[in-house]
Short mmCIF file of C-alpha atoms and ligand atoms in Angstrom, two decimals:
data_model
loop_
_atom_site.label_atom_id
_atom_site.label_comp_id
_atom_site.label_asym_id
_atom_site.label_seq_id
_atom_site.Cartn_x
_atom_site.Cartn_y
_atom_site.Cartn_z
CA LEU A 1 -52.59 6.99 -143.11
CA GLU A 2 -56.10 7.26 -141.82
CA LEU A 3 -56.48 10.60 -140.19
CA THR A 4 -59.07 12.90 -138.79
CA GLU A 5 -58.94 16.57 -139.53
CA PHE A 6 -57.44 17.12 -136.14
CA VAL A 7 -53.82 16.03 -136.17
CA THR A 8 -50.90 17.83 -134.56
CA ALA A 9 -47.38 17.99 -135.95
CA ASN A 10 -46.42 15.51 -133.25
CA ASP A 11 -49.27 13.11 -134.08
CA LEU A 12 -48.31 13.16 -137.71
CA ALA A 13 -44.65 12.50 -136.95
CA ASN A 14 -45.61 9.53 -134.77
CA MET A 15 -47.90 8.10 -137.40
CA MET A 16 -45.20 8.27 -140.03
CA ASP A 17 -42.47 7.29 -137.59
CA VAL A 18 -40.26 10.26 -138.40
CA PRO A 19 -38.78 12.82 -136.00
CA VAL A 20 -41.18 15.64 -135.26
CA THR A 21 -38.47 18.16 -136.09
CA ASP A 22 -38.49 16.85 -139.65
CA VAL A 23 -42.21 17.41 -139.89
CA ILE A 24 -41.81 20.91 -138.55
CA SER A 25 -39.05 21.78 -140.98
CA THR A 26 -41.05 20.37 -143.88
CA CYS A 27 -43.90 22.61 -142.81
CA MET A 28 -41.51 25.54 -142.67
CA SER A 29 -40.34 24.87 -146.18
CA LEU A 30 -44.00 25.18 -147.16
CA GLY A 31 -44.14 28.50 -145.40
CA VAL A 32 -46.22 27.17 -142.51
CA MET A 33 -44.83 27.80 -139.05
CA VAL A 34 -46.00 25.20 -136.56
CA ALA A 35 -45.30 24.17 -133.01
CA ILE A 36 -45.07 20.53 -131.91
CA ASN A 37 -48.58 20.38 -130.52
CA GLN A 38 -50.19 22.57 -133.06
CA ARG A 39 -52.90 21.09 -135.22
CA LEU A 40 -52.23 21.05 -138.93
CA ASP A 41 -54.73 21.82 -141.62
CA ALA A 42 -55.64 19.16 -144.14
CA GLU A 43 -53.62 20.74 -146.95
CA THR A 44 -50.44 20.76 -144.94
CA ILE A 45 -50.98 17.23 -143.70
CA ASN A 46 -51.43 16.02 -147.26
CA ILE A 47 -48.31 17.68 -148.52
CA VAL A 48 -46.13 16.60 -145.62
CA ALA A 49 -47.40 13.02 -145.78
CA GLU A 50 -46.73 12.88 -149.50
CA GLU A 51 -43.17 14.09 -148.90
CA TYR A 52 -42.62 11.00 -146.81
CA GLY A 53 -44.34 8.74 -149.27
CA PHE A 54 -47.63 8.31 -147.39
CA LYS A 55 -51.06 8.48 -148.89
CA THR A 56 -53.63 10.19 -146.75
CA LYS A 57 -57.23 9.33 -146.31
CA PHE A 58 -59.33 11.72 -144.33
CA VAL A 59 -62.08 10.32 -142.26
CA SER A 60 -64.30 12.87 -140.66
CA ALA A 61 -63.68 13.34 -136.97
CA ASP A 62 -67.32 12.54 -136.42
CA VAL A 63 -66.92 9.09 -137.79
CA ILE A 64 -63.89 8.29 -135.72
CA GLU A 65 -64.94 9.87 -132.50
CA ALA A 66 -68.55 9.15 -132.52
CA ILE A 67 -70.38 7.29 -135.05
CA ALA A 68 -69.23 4.14 -136.64
CA GLU A 69 -71.29 4.89 -139.64
CA GLU A 70 -72.19 1.73 -141.39
CA GLU A 71 -73.05 1.56 -145.01
CA ASP A 72 -76.68 0.71 -145.50
CA ASP A 73 -77.49 -2.58 -147.08
CA PRO A 74 -79.19 -1.69 -150.39
CA ASN A 75 -82.02 -4.03 -149.40
CA ASP A 76 -82.83 -1.81 -146.41
CA LEU A 77 -83.21 1.32 -148.50
CA VAL A 78 -86.62 2.72 -149.33
CA PRO A 79 -87.55 5.81 -151.36
CA ARG A 80 -87.62 9.08 -149.48
CA PRO A 81 -89.26 12.41 -150.42
CA PRO A 82 -87.08 15.06 -152.04
CA ILE A 83 -85.93 18.08 -150.06
CA VAL A 84 -86.47 21.31 -151.96
CA THR A 85 -85.20 24.87 -151.53
CA VAL A 86 -86.62 27.97 -153.23
CA MET A 87 -84.13 30.62 -154.25
CA GLY A 88 -84.25 33.81 -156.25
CA HIS A 89 -84.01 37.57 -156.32
CA VAL A 90 -85.70 39.50 -153.52
CA ASP A 91 -89.39 40.25 -154.24
CA HIS A 92 -89.60 37.69 -157.01
CA GLY A 93 -91.96 35.60 -154.87
CA LYS A 94 -90.07 33.03 -152.75
CA THR A 95 -92.18 33.65 -149.68
CA SER A 96 -95.44 33.76 -151.62
CA LEU A 97 -94.65 30.45 -153.30
CA LEU A 98 -93.73 28.74 -150.04
CA ASP A 99 -96.88 30.13 -148.40
CA ASN A 100 -99.04 28.98 -151.28
CA ILE A 101 -97.63 25.47 -151.14
CA ARG A 102 -97.92 25.37 -147.37
CA ASN A 103 -101.54 26.48 -147.37
CA THR A 104 -102.73 24.43 -150.31
CA ASN A 105 -101.22 21.07 -149.58
CA VAL A 106 -102.51 20.00 -146.23
CA ILE A 107 -101.73 16.39 -145.54
CA ALA A 108 -104.87 14.39 -146.15
CA GLY A 109 -106.74 13.46 -143.03
CA GLU A 110 -105.03 16.06 -140.91
CA ALA A 111 -107.04 18.98 -139.74
CA GLY A 112 -105.56 22.43 -139.67
CA GLY A 113 -102.82 23.99 -141.67
CA ILE A 114 -99.22 24.50 -140.83
CA THR A 115 -99.34 26.75 -137.86
CA GLN A 116 -95.74 27.53 -137.14
CA HIS A 117 -92.61 28.30 -139.08
CA ILE A 118 -90.04 25.79 -137.96
CA GLY A 119 -87.70 26.13 -140.92
CA ALA A 120 -88.98 23.20 -142.94
CA TYR A 121 -92.26 21.53 -143.75
CA ASN A 122 -93.57 18.49 -145.48
CA VAL A 123 -96.45 18.48 -147.95
CA GLN A 124 -98.37 15.70 -149.56
CA LEU A 125 -99.73 16.09 -153.06
CA ASN A 126 -103.05 14.70 -154.25
CA ASP A 127 -101.43 11.55 -155.58
CA GLY A 128 -99.95 10.84 -152.15
CA ARG A 129 -96.41 11.80 -152.97
CA LYS A 130 -94.54 13.99 -150.53
CA ILE A 131 -92.09 16.86 -150.79
CA THR A 132 -90.16 18.52 -147.98
CA PHE A 133 -89.55 22.25 -148.32
CA LEU A 134 -86.85 24.18 -146.58
CA ASP A 135 -88.59 27.28 -145.37
CA THR A 136 -85.44 29.33 -145.00
CA PRO A 137 -85.37 30.80 -148.48
CA GLY A 138 -82.37 32.34 -150.06
CA HIS A 139 -79.14 31.10 -151.47
CA GLU A 140 -77.16 32.72 -148.67
CA ALA A 141 -78.73 30.39 -146.10
CA PHE A 142 -78.41 27.48 -148.48
CA THR A 143 -74.69 27.99 -149.05
CA ALA A 144 -73.96 28.89 -145.44
CA MET A 145 -75.32 25.48 -144.51
CA ARG A 146 -73.29 23.84 -147.21
CA ALA A 147 -70.16 25.56 -145.92
CA ARG A 148 -70.82 23.84 -142.59
CA GLY A 149 -71.04 20.46 -144.23
CA ALA A 150 -74.76 20.01 -144.70
CA GLN A 151 -75.92 18.92 -148.13
CA VAL A 152 -79.59 19.20 -147.46
CA THR A 153 -81.18 20.12 -150.76
CA ASP A 154 -82.06 17.64 -153.50
CA VAL A 155 -83.72 20.03 -155.95
CA ALA A 156 -83.61 23.84 -156.16
CA ILE A 157 -86.49 25.93 -157.45
CA ILE A 158 -85.17 29.17 -158.92
CA ILE A 159 -87.99 31.69 -158.94
CA ILE A 160 -87.94 34.59 -161.39
CA ALA A 161 -90.59 37.30 -161.69
CA ALA A 162 -91.88 37.52 -165.24
CA ASP A 163 -92.60 41.24 -164.90
CA ASP A 164 -88.96 41.83 -164.08
CA ASP A 165 -85.72 40.37 -165.43
CA ILE A 166 -82.93 38.01 -164.50
CA MET A 167 -81.40 39.96 -161.64
CA PRO A 168 -77.95 39.71 -160.03
CA GLN A 169 -79.34 37.62 -157.18
CA THR A 170 -81.02 35.32 -159.69
CA VAL A 171 -77.64 34.64 -161.24
CA GLU A 172 -76.16 34.14 -157.78
CA ALA A 173 -78.90 31.70 -156.85
CA ILE A 174 -78.37 29.72 -160.04
CA ASN A 175 -74.63 29.58 -159.48
CA HIS A 176 -75.00 28.60 -155.84
CA ALA A 177 -77.28 25.72 -156.81
CA LYS A 178 -74.95 24.71 -159.59
CA ALA A 179 -71.87 24.82 -157.38
CA ALA A 180 -73.66 22.46 -155.01
CA GLY A 181 -74.50 20.11 -157.87
CA VAL A 182 -78.22 20.46 -157.19
CA PRO A 183 -80.64 20.15 -160.14
CA ILE A 184 -82.63 23.27 -160.95
CA VAL A 185 -86.29 23.78 -161.86
CA PHE A 186 -87.24 27.31 -162.93
CA ALA A 187 -90.46 28.87 -161.65
CA ILE A 188 -91.42 31.89 -163.73
CA ASN A 189 -93.68 33.83 -161.43
CA LYS A 190 -96.28 36.60 -161.47
CA ILE A 191 -97.77 35.54 -164.78
CA ASP A 192 -101.11 36.95 -163.59
CA LYS A 193 -99.71 40.42 -164.07
CA PRO A 194 -100.58 42.04 -167.40
CA GLU A 195 -97.02 43.22 -167.91
CA ALA A 196 -95.60 39.73 -167.30
CA ASN A 197 -93.45 38.39 -170.10
CA PRO A 198 -92.37 34.80 -169.38
CA ASN A 199 -90.85 34.41 -172.83
CA LYS A 200 -88.44 37.23 -172.19
CA ILE A 201 -87.23 35.39 -169.08
CA LYS A 202 -86.79 32.17 -171.03
CA GLU A 203 -84.83 34.06 -173.67
CA ARG A 204 -82.57 35.51 -171.01
CA LEU A 205 -82.05 32.05 -169.54
CA ALA A 206 -81.20 30.71 -172.99
CA GLU A 207 -78.61 33.46 -173.38
CA MET A 208 -77.05 32.17 -170.17
CA ASN A 209 -77.05 28.63 -171.57
CA TYR A 210 -80.03 27.52 -169.52
CA LEU A 211 -82.34 26.43 -172.28
CA VAL A 212 -85.74 25.42 -170.92
CA GLU A 213 -87.33 22.15 -171.87
CA GLU A 214 -90.22 23.57 -173.91
CA TRP A 215 -87.62 25.19 -176.13
CA GLY A 216 -85.70 21.95 -176.52
CA GLY A 217 -83.36 22.36 -173.58
CA LYS A 218 -82.83 20.24 -170.50
CA TYR A 219 -84.10 22.63 -167.83
CA GLN A 220 -87.64 22.26 -166.62
CA SER A 221 -89.54 25.46 -166.10
CA GLN A 222 -93.08 26.31 -165.11
CA ASP A 223 -95.02 29.54 -165.48
CA ILE A 224 -96.75 30.26 -162.18
CA SER A 225 -98.59 32.79 -160.14
CA ALA A 226 -97.61 32.22 -156.55
CA LYS A 227 -100.27 34.69 -155.49
CA LYS A 228 -103.14 33.08 -157.39
CA GLY A 229 -101.85 29.53 -157.15
CA ILE A 230 -101.67 29.12 -160.93
CA GLY A 231 -99.25 26.44 -162.12
CA VAL A 232 -98.02 25.57 -158.64
CA GLN A 233 -99.23 21.95 -158.78
CA GLU A 234 -97.57 21.57 -162.18
CA LEU A 235 -94.40 22.98 -160.68
CA MET A 236 -94.55 20.33 -157.95
CA GLU A 237 -94.94 17.65 -160.61
CA LYS A 238 -91.80 18.88 -162.34
CA VAL A 239 -89.89 18.95 -159.10
CA LEU A 240 -90.91 15.36 -158.45
CA LEU A 241 -89.89 14.38 -161.97
CA GLU A 242 -86.46 15.87 -161.36
CA ALA A 243 -86.28 14.12 -157.99
CA ASP A 244 -87.21 10.77 -159.53
CA LEU A 245 -84.04 10.87 -161.58
CA LEU A 246 -82.05 11.07 -158.37
CA GLU A 247 -83.58 7.86 -156.96
CA LEU A 248 -83.47 9.23 -153.44
CA LYS A 249 -83.40 6.54 -150.80
CA ALA A 250 -82.82 6.11 -147.10
CA ASN A 251 -82.96 3.43 -144.45
CA PRO A 252 -85.68 4.22 -141.90
CA ASN A 253 -84.56 1.40 -139.60
CA ARG A 254 -81.44 2.85 -138.13
CA ASN A 255 -80.33 5.60 -135.80
CA ALA A 256 -81.08 8.98 -137.28
CA LYS A 257 -78.63 11.33 -138.87
CA GLY A 258 -79.43 14.68 -140.44
CA SER A 259 -78.92 18.41 -140.37
CA VAL A 260 -79.85 21.25 -138.09
CA ILE A 261 -82.07 23.74 -139.94
CA GLU A 262 -82.44 26.37 -137.24
CA SER A 263 -82.27 26.65 -133.49
CA SER A 264 -82.95 29.13 -130.75
CA LEU A 265 -83.54 29.62 -127.07
CA ASP A 266 -87.23 29.64 -126.30
CA LYS A 267 -88.36 31.31 -123.07
CA GLY A 268 -90.71 28.55 -122.01
CA ARG A 269 -89.19 25.48 -123.59
CA GLY A 270 -85.45 25.98 -123.39
CA TYR A 271 -83.30 25.27 -126.41
CA ILE A 272 -85.28 24.27 -129.46
CA ALA A 273 -83.89 23.08 -132.75
CA THR A 274 -85.48 22.14 -136.04
CA VAL A 275 -83.72 19.21 -137.56
CA LEU A 276 -84.21 17.45 -140.85
CA VAL A 277 -83.77 13.71 -140.75
CA GLN A 278 -81.73 12.54 -143.74
CA ASN A 279 -81.33 8.91 -142.83
CA GLY A 280 -82.81 6.68 -140.15
CA THR A 281 -85.66 7.52 -137.83
CA LEU A 282 -85.42 10.03 -135.00
CA LYS A 283 -87.40 9.16 -131.89
CA GLN A 284 -88.41 10.83 -128.70
CA GLY A 285 -85.92 9.76 -126.01
CA ASP A 286 -83.00 9.54 -128.45
CA ILE A 287 -79.70 11.05 -127.42
CA VAL A 288 -78.70 13.59 -130.02
CA LEU A 289 -75.31 15.11 -130.69
CA ALA A 290 -75.32 18.27 -132.83
CA GLY A 291 -72.21 20.36 -133.22
CA THR A 292 -70.93 21.12 -129.76
CA TYR A 293 -74.24 20.34 -128.06
CA TYR A 294 -76.11 17.24 -127.03
CA GLY A 295 -79.14 16.09 -125.10
CA ARG A 296 -81.95 13.62 -124.81
CA ILE A 297 -85.03 14.50 -126.84
CA LYS A 298 -87.72 15.41 -124.34
CA ALA A 299 -90.38 16.14 -126.91
CA MET A 300 -90.77 16.42 -130.66
CA PHE A 301 -93.21 18.48 -132.73
CA ASN A 302 -94.12 18.72 -136.37
CA GLU A 303 -94.80 21.90 -138.35
CA ARG A 304 -98.44 21.73 -137.22
CA ASN A 305 -97.32 22.10 -133.63
CA GLN A 306 -98.49 18.56 -132.94
CA ARG A 307 -96.49 16.27 -130.73
CA ILE A 308 -94.87 13.44 -132.61
CA GLU A 309 -93.03 10.36 -131.42
CA LYS A 310 -90.74 9.96 -134.39
CA ALA A 311 -89.57 11.46 -137.67
CA GLY A 312 -88.34 9.45 -140.61
CA PRO A 313 -86.17 10.25 -143.65
CA SER A 314 -86.77 13.73 -145.18
CA GLU A 315 -89.05 14.67 -142.29
CA PRO A 316 -88.45 17.80 -140.23
CA ALA A 317 -88.96 17.89 -136.50
CA LEU A 318 -88.67 20.50 -133.83
CA ILE A 319 -86.85 18.93 -130.91
CA LEU A 320 -86.58 19.91 -127.27
CA GLY A 321 -83.83 18.78 -124.94
CA LEU A 322 -80.49 19.93 -126.34
CA ASN A 323 -78.21 21.77 -123.94
CA GLY A 324 -77.55 24.61 -126.40
CA ALA A 325 -78.40 26.00 -129.80
CA PRO A 326 -76.40 24.30 -132.55
CA GLN A 327 -75.79 26.18 -135.78
CA ALA A 328 -77.77 25.82 -138.96
CA GLY A 329 -75.96 23.26 -141.07
CA ASP A 330 -74.52 21.31 -138.15
CA ILE A 331 -74.86 17.58 -138.69
CA PHE A 332 -76.71 15.72 -135.93
CA TYR A 333 -76.26 12.12 -134.91
CA VAL A 334 -78.13 9.87 -132.56
CA MET A 335 -75.73 8.40 -130.01
CA GLU A 336 -75.90 5.22 -127.99
CA ASN A 337 -75.34 6.86 -124.63
CA GLU A 338 -75.19 10.23 -123.00
CA GLN A 339 -71.62 9.98 -121.70
CA GLU A 340 -70.28 9.45 -125.17
CA ALA A 341 -72.31 12.35 -126.54
CA ARG A 342 -71.09 14.59 -123.75
CA ALA A 343 -67.47 13.58 -124.29
CA ILE A 344 -67.57 14.33 -127.99
CA ALA A 345 -69.45 17.59 -127.53
CA SER A 346 -66.87 18.86 -125.08
CA ARG A 347 -63.98 17.69 -127.21
CA ARG A 348 -65.43 19.54 -130.16
CA GLU A 349 -65.85 22.63 -128.10
CA GLN A 350 -62.21 22.45 -127.15
CA LEU A 351 -61.19 21.99 -130.75
CA GLN A 352 -63.30 24.92 -131.78
CA ARG A 353 -61.56 27.12 -129.23
CA GLU A 354 -58.15 26.00 -130.44
CA GLN A 355 -59.10 26.44 -134.04
CA SER A 356 -60.24 29.97 -133.59
CA ILE A 357 -56.82 30.98 -132.31
CA ARG A 358 -54.95 29.15 -135.01
CA THR A 359 -54.91 30.85 -138.38
CA GLN A 360 -56.50 28.44 -140.72
CA LYS A 361 -56.16 28.62 -144.42
CA LEU A 362 -58.66 26.97 -146.65
CA LEU A 363 -57.07 27.50 -149.97
CA SER A 364 -54.90 30.12 -151.58
CA LEU A 365 -53.43 30.43 -154.99
CA ASP A 366 -50.02 29.64 -153.51
CA ASP A 367 -51.31 26.39 -152.01
CA ILE A 368 -52.70 25.37 -155.32
CA GLY A 369 -49.26 24.92 -156.82
CA ARG A 370 -48.26 22.55 -154.04
CA ARG A 371 -51.47 20.63 -154.13
CA ILE A 372 -51.37 20.11 -157.85
CA ALA A 373 -47.76 19.00 -157.57
CA ILE A 374 -48.83 16.13 -155.35
CA GLY A 375 -51.62 15.26 -157.68
CA ASN A 376 -54.56 15.60 -155.32
CA PHE A 377 -55.91 18.66 -156.98
CA LYS A 378 -57.65 18.49 -160.27
CA GLN A 379 -59.97 21.43 -160.28
CA LEU A 380 -59.52 25.05 -159.47
CA ASN A 381 -62.73 26.89 -158.62
CA ILE A 382 -62.70 30.64 -159.09
CA ILE A 383 -65.21 33.39 -158.42
CA VAL A 384 -64.72 36.46 -160.60
CA LYS A 385 -66.05 39.87 -159.60
CA GLY A 386 -65.34 42.99 -161.63
CA ASP A 387 -66.38 46.58 -162.21
CA VAL A 388 -67.87 46.15 -165.67
CA ASP A 389 -69.43 43.27 -167.53
CA GLY A 390 -66.89 43.32 -170.35
CA SER A 391 -63.92 42.75 -168.09
CA VAL A 392 -65.71 40.10 -166.01
CA GLU A 393 -66.44 38.15 -169.19
CA ALA A 394 -62.98 38.66 -170.66
CA LEU A 395 -61.24 37.62 -167.46
CA SER A 396 -63.50 34.59 -166.93
CA ASP A 397 -63.02 33.39 -170.50
CA SER A 398 -59.25 33.75 -170.28
CA LEU A 399 -59.15 31.89 -166.98
CA ILE A 400 -61.30 29.03 -168.25
CA ARG A 401 -59.04 28.76 -171.28
CA LEU A 402 -56.09 28.12 -168.96
CA SER A 403 -57.58 24.69 -168.22
CA THR A 404 -55.34 21.80 -169.15
CA ASP A 405 -55.80 18.04 -169.24
CA GLU A 406 -54.61 17.93 -165.63
CA ILE A 407 -56.38 20.90 -164.14
CA GLN A 408 -59.82 22.14 -164.89
CA ILE A 409 -60.52 25.79 -164.17
CA ASN A 410 -64.12 26.40 -163.18
CA VAL A 411 -65.53 29.90 -162.87
CA ILE A 412 -68.31 28.96 -160.49
CA HIS A 413 -69.68 32.45 -160.24
CA LYS A 414 -69.04 35.72 -162.01
CA ALA A 415 -70.74 39.05 -161.61
CA VAL A 416 -70.33 42.79 -161.69
CA GLY A 417 -70.05 44.42 -158.30
CA GLN A 418 -68.33 44.51 -154.97
CA ILE A 419 -67.12 41.24 -153.47
CA SER A 420 -69.89 40.34 -151.04
CA GLU A 421 -70.30 38.14 -148.00
CA SER A 422 -72.31 35.75 -150.11
CA ASP A 423 -69.38 35.41 -152.55
CA VAL A 424 -67.14 34.47 -149.63
CA THR A 425 -69.61 31.90 -148.31
CA LEU A 426 -69.83 30.35 -151.75
CA ALA A 427 -66.03 30.27 -151.97
CA ALA A 428 -65.79 28.62 -148.56
CA ALA A 429 -68.37 26.00 -149.47
CA SER A 430 -66.77 25.28 -152.84
CA ASP A 431 -63.05 25.61 -152.08
CA ALA A 432 -62.82 28.56 -154.41
CA VAL A 433 -60.50 31.55 -154.71
CA ILE A 434 -62.04 34.95 -155.34
CA ILE A 435 -60.53 37.22 -157.97
CA GLY A 436 -61.58 40.85 -157.95
CA PHE A 437 -60.90 43.10 -160.90
CA GLN A 438 -61.15 46.80 -160.14
CA VAL A 439 -63.43 46.01 -157.19
CA ARG A 440 -62.89 45.54 -153.48
CA PRO A 441 -64.54 43.36 -150.87
CA SER A 442 -67.12 44.88 -148.56
CA MET A 443 -66.16 45.16 -144.90
CA ALA A 444 -68.37 42.18 -144.03
CA ALA A 445 -66.90 40.13 -146.87
CA ARG A 446 -63.38 40.90 -145.73
CA LYS A 447 -64.19 39.78 -142.18
CA GLU A 448 -65.92 36.63 -143.36
CA ALA A 449 -62.99 35.80 -145.64
CA GLU A 450 -60.59 36.14 -142.75
CA LYS A 451 -62.73 33.92 -140.58
CA GLU A 452 -63.28 31.27 -143.23
CA GLY A 453 -59.77 31.41 -144.64
CA VAL A 454 -60.90 32.33 -148.13
CA GLU A 455 -58.37 34.04 -150.35
CA ILE A 456 -59.39 37.22 -152.14
CA ARG A 457 -56.98 38.49 -154.78
CA LEU A 458 -57.44 41.95 -156.19
CA TYR A 459 -56.18 43.11 -159.56
CA SER A 460 -56.32 46.20 -161.70
CA ILE A 461 -54.76 44.61 -164.77
CA ILE A 462 -56.43 41.55 -166.30
CA TYR A 463 -53.12 40.25 -167.57
CA ASP A 464 -51.73 40.12 -164.01
CA ALA A 465 -54.63 37.99 -162.79
CA ILE A 466 -54.21 35.55 -165.63
CA GLU A 467 -50.46 35.35 -165.14
CA ASP A 468 -50.88 34.64 -161.42
CA VAL A 469 -53.30 31.82 -161.98
CA LYS A 470 -51.16 30.45 -164.76
CA SER A 471 -48.00 30.46 -162.71
CA ALA A 472 -49.83 28.90 -159.77
CA MET A 473 -50.91 26.11 -162.10
CA GLU A 474 -47.47 25.69 -163.52
CA GLY A 475 -46.02 25.70 -160.06
CA MET A 476 -48.28 22.84 -159.19
CA LEU A 477 -47.35 21.03 -162.28
CA SER A 478 -43.63 21.18 -161.81
CA PRO A 479 -42.63 17.83 -160.31
CA ASP A 480 -39.94 19.14 -158.01
CA ILE A 481 -41.76 21.66 -155.88
P1 GDP B 501 -89.65 37.27 -151.83
O1 GDP B 501 -88.91 38.51 -151.43
O2 GDP B 501 -89.00 36.60 -152.98
O3 GDP B 501 -89.96 36.36 -150.71
O4 GDP B 501 -91.04 37.79 -152.46
P2 GDP B 501 -92.50 37.81 -151.83
O5 GDP B 501 -93.11 36.48 -151.88
O6 GDP B 501 -92.47 38.54 -150.54
O7 GDP B 501 -93.25 38.67 -152.95
C1 GDP B 501 -92.90 40.04 -153.23
C2 GDP B 501 -94.12 40.80 -153.70
O8 GDP B 501 -94.60 40.24 -154.93
C3 GDP B 501 -95.28 40.72 -152.73
O9 GDP B 501 -95.91 41.97 -152.71
C4 GDP B 501 -96.18 39.66 -153.32
O10 GDP B 501 -97.52 39.86 -152.99
C5 GDP B 501 -95.94 39.84 -154.81
N1 GDP B 501 -96.14 38.59 -155.55
C6 GDP B 501 -95.55 37.39 -155.32
N2 GDP B 501 -96.00 36.47 -156.20
C7 GDP B 501 -96.89 37.10 -157.00
C8 GDP B 501 -97.70 36.66 -158.10
O11 GDP B 501 -97.68 35.53 -158.52
N3 GDP B 501 -98.46 37.61 -158.68
C9 GDP B 501 -98.52 38.90 -158.25
N4 GDP B 501 -99.31 39.74 -158.89
N5 GDP B 501 -97.79 39.33 -157.22
C10 GDP B 501 -96.98 38.45 -156.59
#
């Protein structure tokens, strides 16, 4: 069955040619109560379809409703600049580094620096090579975008102050980058300070199994002073080296597709959005669909506040003409005509309304058993938070050891402390379950988890947590669930 994410019990029954009452009772046996015209989540659809011997293939609603996205002919692909995000603990120098890069690398032949923050900017190095920076630092923003579907970053710079230490947010940033599968380059900052000790930072990284290249490991790192500009060009070189391995390519000769970086309502100009083109070329006059909004591009600007006519792969542009402010991380498409764009935008809006009243469930430990039973689940991602380091480590180790040939248990993030909003966002973006040991979620985290359908399980006995995960895995493994 080829399906979109938006299928009702009735649709599914019709597709499989079985009575809708059967579908509903199958759902009930899974503990999901549904009405005939209620939309089913992907998990449920998978399980029900499998029950009737169907294989499911999810095609994104965007593709079906809007964009017949063609594969690019490899011959049409040309190299594109890498897109880079800087992440790290607060005060370790993210902003200073981004400012330094912005002010130092003015594109040759262009007068004036970058005059406005539009959420992303493009720099050209002396050798002519380009890098695009996302100017919305922080792993929270990075993962929030990822949770919405946008995979925007090619390389992550993790910045660490050499007069400080690896801090909790440093660990978070590393784990967020890792969960996204984005290569990491370490920038060890503030080396101009007399008390700076870059070696201590490298030692700490080694203890965490991030051995830097100069010590024989595989992680590139660069000592820098963001304030004085020391080592920044070398850092850029290393980023480009990392990017080269990815062989990033795009086809500039097609309709643009990309991600929304930020958007707002501007008093004089109406709705403005910064978008990053990821494939194709975006042109003035194009009809753009982004999330639940659409519009014809009336004008485009670059980060120097200059009017531009078009933006190619990895280039950011501020666009005017949308009929609303899409969310950061929304994917945008260029559409052939306005009617189509309007139709899809309004359909999405309707779906969004329906979805917010339906209780959606991303993934819970109970679901895992069912999903493993049908063989479409091979990895279980877990975030572990606990009250003390010893128990976090003990619990994580025990959970990882539960891995079998069939199911890999990944602890994608572990830390001491309350379960935070950022933990929930990471879980949502990575299909993870959060396990708390002797800690509780913050109010904001609890709300976010409810909204995103992320399961948080709280324990006061390590053994109980391990047993629950184990029995969920076994449940999945038993053939007759
Ligand atoms: P962010 O919170 O990570 O964005 O950090 P900022 O870039 O705002 O930097 C925090 C503080 O550290 C500011 O007072 C900066 O001036 C200072 N700082 C950043 N980089 C350096 C550096 O390389 N050397 C020195 N001495 N100070 C720095």
